[in-house]
Amino acid sequence: MKKSRFIQLTVLSTVILALPQLAQACASCGCTLSSDWESLGLSTSSGFKLDVRYDYLDQNQLRSGTGKISPQAASGIVNTGSRNPANDGPQEVEKYTKNHYVTITGDYNFNPSWGVQVQVPYIDRSHATLGTSSDGVSPADEAYESGTKNIGDIKVIGRFQGFTEQHNVGVLFGLKLPTGDHRQTGISTDPAALGDVAAIDRGLQPGTGTTDVILGVYYHDAINKDWGFFSQGVVQTALNAKDDYRPGNGLNLNGGLRYTGFAGFTPQLQLNARYVARDSGAEADTVSTGGTLVYLSPGVVVPVNKKLSAYSFVQIPIYQNVNGVQLAPRFTASVGARYSF
């Protein structure tokens, strides 16, 4: 196998946060790994690629600001002066949110300068909250449990990378479509309404109900024959509100390195920063959504043959500053494969 071909096959998932894959305005609610490096200018030949990825994200740690907080301490917080008066009063205390994501991405290069991809996520999410006015141990007002399994919001992303002969500078432009359900329900565990149907928080629904615009820029190059790097910025903002809810705007900034000197695999290391604004609207949690997070993300890509590659990443938070009180993961794990037709 020629080394240039080996590099193309083994850097399939170097970009972290290349597109805000499943991110919601809750800063820690979505997986932010992406497998788009080959699409973003490295492979300039026409053709179709199919990527299938599984992500696991267990949000089991309560955080407030930059530190951890116990459920008992969180239950003692009283919110005042929020943009949504319905959020004023005792802080909601969440128990856990476990996420399993399967994302199928089809990517097509029309020519060396133009390409497009479609991302279809399937979300399996279980969630439990103690509600408000809790003691941090027992369910109280508006407590519920839920399990959602549904298609999420589909994204259609175009790219242009014809600014240079190397095709290593590009722009992204596209839409997140309101294909995911945003009206799913759970089961109340509130002692005053035990077993009743309960509405799931809008930030935890499979879809936001909104159409979002996505814009980004990227640049990648070789340092020498074995080392390469990338940098990228992507913004996502909702164009509308739906049923009194609008997700917060998001900004992703990313950089990373890869080493291609090994014969059978390519190790990679990325640093990723993400900022998300608070949700807004009468149905939004305007207190405990949004924040700033920074991740260190080591990974490896292995070519199986000339058409198929497999990859795996672990994303480790090194800085978390969340608004209000939110559940955050200790790590995110992702595995996947890409096939070039």
Short mmCIF file of C-alpha atoms in Angstrom, two decimals:
data_model
loop_
_atom_site.label_atom_id
_atom_site.label_comp_id
_atom_site.label_asym_id
_atom_site.label_seq_id
_atom_site.Cartn_x
_atom_site.Cartn_y
_atom_site.Cartn_z
CA MET A 1 0.00 0.00 0.00
CA LYS A 2 1.35 3.43 -0.91
CA LYS A 3 1.97 5.65 2.08
CA SER A 4 -0.28 8.42 0.73
CA ARG A 5 -3.14 5.93 0.49
CA PHE A 6 -2.36 4.61 3.99
CA ILE A 7 -2.58 8.13 5.41
CA GLN A 8 -5.92 8.75 3.73
CA LEU A 9 -7.36 5.58 5.19
CA THR A 10 -6.04 6.04 8.70
CA VAL A 11 -6.87 9.63 9.55
CA LEU A 12 -10.61 9.13 9.19
CA SER A 13 -11.56 10.51 12.58
CA THR A 14 -8.94 13.03 13.61
CA VAL A 15 -11.36 15.94 13.91
CA ILE A 16 -13.10 16.20 17.24
CA LEU A 17 -16.13 18.51 17.26
CA ALA A 18 -15.77 18.93 13.52
CA LEU A 19 -19.51 19.26 13.39
CA PRO A 20 -21.56 19.54 16.57
CA GLN A 21 -22.88 16.03 16.06
CA LEU A 22 -25.48 15.55 18.77
CA ALA A 23 -24.86 18.56 20.92
CA GLN A 24 -27.72 20.31 22.65
CA ALA A 25 -27.74 23.56 24.58
CA CYS A 26 -27.12 21.62 27.77
CA ALA A 27 -23.34 21.92 27.50
CA SER A 28 -22.64 18.33 28.54
CA CYS A 29 -25.64 16.59 26.94
CA GLY A 30 -24.22 15.66 23.56
CA CYS A 31 -21.39 13.59 22.25
CA THR A 32 -18.93 15.80 20.36
CA LEU A 33 -16.73 13.29 18.57
CA SER A 34 -16.67 13.33 14.79
CA SER A 35 -15.11 11.19 12.09
CA ASP A 36 -14.92 13.80 9.35
CA TRP A 37 -11.19 14.41 8.89
CA GLU A 38 -10.97 12.52 5.61
CA SER A 39 -14.02 14.40 4.32
CA LEU A 40 -12.57 17.79 5.24
CA GLY A 41 -10.18 18.10 2.35
CA LEU A 42 -7.76 15.20 2.79
CA SER A 43 -9.52 12.96 0.28
CA THR A 44 -10.16 14.92 -2.92
CA SER A 45 -11.29 12.03 -5.13
CA SER A 46 -14.95 11.81 -6.06
CA GLY A 47 -17.03 9.11 -4.44
CA PHE A 48 -19.21 7.99 -1.54
CA LYS A 49 -18.22 7.04 2.01
CA LEU A 50 -20.34 5.53 4.76
CA ASP A 51 -19.50 6.01 8.44
CA VAL A 52 -21.19 4.18 11.34
CA ARG A 53 -20.32 5.22 14.89
CA TYR A 54 -21.43 4.29 18.40
CA ASP A 55 -20.98 6.74 21.29
CA TYR A 56 -21.49 6.11 25.01
CA LEU A 57 -21.94 9.03 27.40
CA ASP A 58 -22.90 8.48 31.05
CA GLN A 59 -23.75 11.75 32.79
CA ASN A 60 -23.49 10.67 36.42
CA GLN A 61 -21.72 13.56 38.12
CA LEU A 62 -23.49 16.69 39.37
CA ARG A 63 -21.52 19.87 38.74
CA SER A 64 -22.06 23.58 39.37
CA GLY A 65 -19.71 26.14 37.87
CA THR A 66 -16.25 24.58 37.74
CA GLY A 67 -16.70 22.13 40.61
CA LYS A 68 -18.63 19.08 41.76
CA ILE A 69 -21.70 19.46 43.93
CA SER A 70 -23.58 16.90 46.03
CA PRO A 71 -27.30 16.26 45.47
CA GLN A 72 -27.98 17.50 48.99
CA ALA A 73 -26.13 20.77 48.37
CA ALA A 74 -27.83 21.22 44.98
CA SER A 75 -31.26 20.76 46.55
CA GLY A 76 -30.58 23.73 48.85
CA ILE A 77 -30.04 26.18 45.97
CA VAL A 78 -32.86 28.66 45.30
CA ASN A 79 -32.80 30.32 41.86
CA THR A 80 -34.01 33.90 41.49
CA GLY A 81 -34.16 36.42 38.67
CA SER A 82 -33.91 33.92 35.80
CA ARG A 83 -34.99 34.79 32.28
CA ASN A 84 -37.83 32.29 32.65
CA PRO A 85 -39.75 32.96 35.92
CA ALA A 86 -40.86 29.32 35.94
CA ASN A 87 -37.24 28.40 36.75
CA ASP A 88 -37.18 30.59 39.87
CA GLY A 89 -37.38 28.64 43.10
CA PRO A 90 -35.70 25.43 44.32
CA GLN A 91 -33.08 23.96 42.01
CA GLU A 92 -33.99 20.77 40.14
CA VAL A 93 -31.73 17.87 41.17
CA GLU A 94 -31.05 15.29 38.46
CA LYS A 95 -29.99 11.70 39.20
CA TYR A 96 -28.48 10.46 35.92
CA THR A 97 -28.63 10.63 32.14
CA LYS A 98 -27.25 7.68 30.18
CA ASN A 99 -26.84 8.13 26.44
CA HIS A 100 -26.23 5.63 23.65
CA TYR A 101 -25.87 7.18 20.21
CA VAL A 102 -25.61 5.48 16.83
CA THR A 103 -24.83 7.90 13.99
CA ILE A 104 -24.89 6.94 10.32
CA THR A 105 -23.13 9.43 8.06
CA GLY A 106 -23.17 9.37 4.28
CA ASP A 107 -20.52 11.54 2.63
CA TYR A 108 -20.11 12.34 -1.07
CA ASN A 109 -17.38 14.24 -2.93
CA PHE A 110 -18.65 15.69 -6.21
CA ASN A 111 -15.12 16.77 -7.14
CA PRO A 112 -11.96 17.92 -5.30
CA SER A 113 -13.60 21.19 -4.25
CA TRP A 114 -17.21 20.33 -3.37
CA GLY A 115 -18.72 17.76 -1.04
CA VAL A 116 -21.77 17.08 1.11
CA GLN A 117 -22.69 14.81 4.00
CA VAL A 118 -25.88 13.73 5.74
CA GLN A 119 -25.81 12.68 9.42
CA VAL A 120 -28.65 10.56 10.83
CA PRO A 121 -28.45 10.00 14.62
CA TYR A 122 -30.38 7.40 16.63
CA ILE A 123 -30.64 8.24 20.35
CA ASP A 124 -31.24 5.83 23.22
CA ARG A 125 -31.38 7.89 26.41
CA SER A 126 -32.49 7.07 29.97
CA HIS A 127 -32.92 9.86 32.48
CA ALA A 128 -34.07 10.33 36.06
CA THR A 129 -34.52 13.46 38.16
CA LEU A 130 -35.46 14.04 41.78
CA GLY A 131 -37.33 17.18 40.76
CA THR A 132 -37.48 20.37 42.79
CA SER A 133 -38.00 20.79 46.55
CA SER A 134 -36.13 17.51 47.01
CA ASP A 135 -33.82 16.72 49.88
CA GLY A 136 -31.28 15.37 47.40
CA VAL A 137 -32.28 11.76 48.12
CA SER A 138 -36.01 11.27 47.59
CA PRO A 139 -38.16 12.33 44.58
CA ALA A 140 -40.24 15.45 45.06
CA ASP A 141 -42.09 18.00 42.90
CA GLU A 142 -42.05 17.18 39.16
CA ALA A 143 -39.67 14.23 39.55
CA TYR A 144 -39.80 11.71 36.71
CA GLU A 145 -37.99 8.90 34.92
CA SER A 146 -37.84 8.47 31.16
CA GLY A 147 -36.44 6.29 28.41
CA THR A 148 -36.32 7.68 24.89
CA LYS A 149 -35.41 5.76 21.74
CA ASN A 150 -35.81 7.80 18.59
CA ILE A 151 -34.21 9.30 15.52
CA GLY A 152 -32.64 12.65 16.37
CA ASP A 153 -32.23 15.80 14.32
CA ILE A 154 -30.70 15.10 10.89
CA LYS A 155 -27.93 17.36 9.59
CA VAL A 156 -27.11 18.19 5.98
CA ILE A 157 -23.68 19.80 5.63
CA GLY A 158 -22.01 21.10 2.48
CA ARG A 159 -18.33 22.02 2.14
CA PHE A 160 -16.12 23.93 -0.25
CA GLN A 161 -12.36 23.39 -0.19
CA GLY A 162 -11.21 24.91 -3.47
CA PHE A 163 -9.32 27.88 -2.07
CA THR A 164 -5.87 26.28 -2.50
CA GLU A 165 -4.28 23.67 -4.75
CA GLN A 166 -3.82 21.43 -1.72
CA HIS A 167 -7.54 21.64 -0.85
CA ASN A 168 -6.59 21.97 2.82
CA VAL A 169 -8.59 25.12 3.59
CA GLY A 170 -12.36 24.88 3.59
CA VAL A 171 -15.70 26.18 4.74
CA LEU A 172 -18.74 24.29 6.06
CA PHE A 173 -22.35 25.36 5.64
CA GLY A 174 -25.56 23.51 6.34
CA LEU A 175 -28.66 22.93 8.42
CA LYS A 176 -29.82 20.86 11.36
CA LEU A 177 -33.37 19.80 10.52
CA PRO A 178 -36.22 19.34 13.06
CA THR A 179 -36.62 15.60 12.43
CA GLY A 180 -36.29 14.44 16.05
CA ASP A 181 -39.35 14.17 18.28
CA HIS A 182 -39.55 16.91 20.94
CA ARG A 183 -42.80 15.80 22.60
CA GLN A 184 -41.82 12.50 24.25
CA THR A 185 -42.94 11.78 27.82
CA GLY A 186 -41.80 9.91 30.88
CA ILE A 187 -43.34 8.52 34.08
CA SER A 188 -43.76 10.71 37.14
CA THR A 189 -42.02 9.65 40.36
CA ASP A 190 -43.38 12.68 42.21
CA PRO A 191 -45.15 11.26 45.32
CA ALA A 192 -48.07 13.59 44.64
CA ALA A 193 -48.56 12.28 41.08
CA LEU A 194 -46.92 8.86 41.13
CA GLY A 195 -47.18 7.02 37.83
CA ASP A 196 -48.71 9.90 35.85
CA VAL A 197 -47.43 10.93 32.43
CA ALA A 198 -44.64 13.50 32.79
CA ALA A 199 -43.13 15.82 30.19
CA ILE A 200 -39.45 15.32 29.47
CA ASP A 201 -37.28 18.44 29.70
CA ARG A 202 -36.91 20.03 26.27
CA GLY A 203 -33.11 19.89 26.45
CA LEU A 204 -33.32 16.09 26.83
CA GLN A 205 -35.70 15.41 23.96
CA PRO A 206 -34.36 13.57 20.86
CA GLY A 207 -34.96 16.75 18.83
CA THR A 208 -35.09 20.48 19.52
CA GLY A 209 -37.95 21.22 17.13
CA THR A 210 -35.88 24.00 15.55
CA THR A 211 -34.01 24.45 12.29
CA ASP A 212 -30.40 25.45 12.98
CA VAL A 213 -27.79 26.91 10.65
CA ILE A 214 -24.24 25.50 10.84
CA LEU A 215 -21.18 27.44 9.61
CA GLY A 216 -17.53 26.55 9.96
CA VAL A 217 -13.97 26.92 8.69
CA TYR A 218 -11.06 24.47 8.82
CA TYR A 219 -7.38 24.17 7.93
CA HIS A 220 -5.02 21.21 7.98
CA ASP A 221 -1.46 20.59 6.83
CA ALA A 222 1.61 18.40 7.28
CA ILE A 223 4.38 19.36 9.69
CA ASN A 224 6.74 16.77 8.18
CA LYS A 225 6.41 13.32 6.61
CA ASP A 226 5.07 11.75 9.84
CA TRP A 227 3.21 14.55 11.60
CA GLY A 228 0.10 16.50 10.62
CA PHE A 229 -2.22 18.96 12.33
CA PHE A 230 -5.65 20.56 11.98
CA SER A 231 -7.57 23.55 13.33
CA GLN A 232 -11.25 24.36 13.05
CA GLY A 233 -14.10 26.55 14.25
CA VAL A 234 -17.83 25.80 13.92
CA VAL A 235 -20.89 27.76 15.06
CA GLN A 236 -24.47 26.53 15.28
CA THR A 237 -27.49 28.74 15.92
CA ALA A 238 -31.24 28.12 15.80
CA LEU A 239 -33.18 30.07 13.19
CA ASN A 240 -36.44 29.84 15.10
CA ALA A 241 -38.12 28.83 18.33
CA LYS A 242 -40.55 25.90 18.54
CA ASP A 243 -43.28 25.51 21.15
CA ASP A 244 -41.73 28.20 23.37
CA TYR A 245 -38.24 26.73 23.20
CA ARG A 246 -35.00 27.80 21.53
CA PRO A 247 -31.70 25.97 22.08
CA GLY A 248 -28.66 28.04 22.95
CA ASN A 249 -26.08 28.97 20.32
CA GLY A 250 -22.94 26.83 20.20
CA LEU A 251 -19.29 27.52 19.31
CA ASN A 252 -16.64 24.80 18.86
CA LEU A 253 -12.89 25.45 18.57
CA ASN A 254 -10.56 22.53 17.91
CA GLY A 255 -6.99 21.57 17.18
CA GLY A 256 -5.15 18.30 16.93
CA LEU A 257 -2.13 16.26 15.89
CA ARG A 258 -1.71 12.88 14.23
CA TYR A 259 1.33 10.64 13.80
CA THR A 260 1.53 8.42 10.71
CA GLY A 261 4.95 6.81 11.27
CA PHE A 262 3.61 3.45 12.49
CA ALA A 263 2.90 0.68 10.01
CA GLY A 264 -0.54 -0.47 11.12
CA PHE A 265 -2.26 2.32 13.05
CA THR A 266 -2.37 6.08 13.49
CA PRO A 267 -2.51 7.59 17.00
CA GLN A 268 -4.11 10.99 17.37
CA LEU A 269 -4.52 13.62 20.06
CA GLN A 270 -6.93 16.54 20.02
CA LEU A 271 -7.76 19.51 22.23
CA ASN A 272 -11.37 20.68 21.94
CA ALA A 273 -13.17 23.68 23.41
CA ARG A 274 -16.94 24.10 23.36
CA TYR A 275 -19.14 27.00 24.45
CA VAL A 276 -22.94 26.78 24.54
CA ALA A 277 -25.30 29.57 25.56
CA ARG A 278 -28.34 28.99 27.78
CA ASP A 279 -31.61 27.78 26.29
CA SER A 280 -34.39 30.36 26.06
CA GLY A 281 -38.19 30.39 25.99
CA ALA A 282 -41.07 29.62 28.33
CA GLU A 283 -40.43 25.84 28.05
CA ALA A 284 -36.67 26.15 28.49
CA ASP A 285 -34.48 25.70 31.52
CA THR A 286 -32.81 29.10 31.42
CA VAL A 287 -30.73 28.45 34.55
CA SER A 288 -29.08 25.02 34.22
CA THR A 289 -28.20 24.86 30.52
CA GLY A 290 -25.10 25.94 28.65
CA GLY A 291 -21.51 26.36 29.70
CA THR A 292 -17.89 26.02 28.60
CA LEU A 293 -16.05 22.71 28.32
CA VAL A 294 -12.55 21.69 27.24
CA TYR A 295 -11.62 18.11 26.33
CA LEU A 296 -8.43 16.14 25.74
CA SER A 297 -9.19 13.35 23.29
CA PRO A 298 -6.73 10.56 22.46
CA GLY A 299 -7.67 8.08 19.76
CA VAL A 300 -6.44 5.59 17.20
CA VAL A 301 -7.42 4.66 13.64
CA VAL A 302 -6.64 1.26 12.11
CA PRO A 303 -6.95 0.43 8.39
CA VAL A 304 -8.64 -2.96 7.91
CA ASN A 305 -8.15 -3.00 4.15
CA LYS A 306 -8.05 -0.53 1.24
CA LYS A 307 -11.69 0.48 1.72
CA LEU A 308 -12.45 -0.06 5.42
CA SER A 309 -11.03 1.60 8.53
CA ALA A 310 -11.97 1.31 12.21
CA TYR A 311 -11.43 3.92 14.92
CA SER A 312 -11.82 4.47 18.64
CA PHE A 313 -11.60 7.55 20.86
CA VAL A 314 -11.88 8.46 24.53
CA GLN A 315 -12.82 12.05 25.31
CA ILE A 316 -11.71 13.28 28.74
CA PRO A 317 -12.93 16.59 30.19
CA ILE A 318 -10.09 18.74 31.55
CA TYR A 319 -12.18 21.86 32.20
CA GLN A 320 -15.92 22.13 32.87
CA ASN A 321 -17.75 25.33 33.73
CA VAL A 322 -21.50 24.72 33.55
CA ASN A 323 -24.33 27.14 34.20
CA GLY A 324 -26.51 26.31 37.19
CA VAL A 325 -26.40 22.64 38.20
CA GLN A 326 -25.94 20.00 35.52
CA LEU A 327 -25.03 16.36 35.14
CA ALA A 328 -21.71 15.84 33.37
CA PRO A 329 -19.83 12.75 32.18
CA ARG A 330 -16.45 11.61 33.44
CA PHE A 331 -15.57 10.49 29.90
CA THR A 332 -17.07 9.76 26.50
CA ALA A 333 -16.23 6.58 24.55
CA SER A 334 -16.65 6.19 20.80
CA VAL A 335 -16.00 3.41 18.30
CA GLY A 336 -16.81 3.30 14.61
CA ALA A 337 -15.90 2.33 11.09
CA ARG A 338 -15.89 3.96 7.67
CA TYR A 339 -16.16 2.32 4.27
CA SER A 340 -15.13 3.99 1.02
CA PHE A 341 -17.07 2.83 -2.04
#
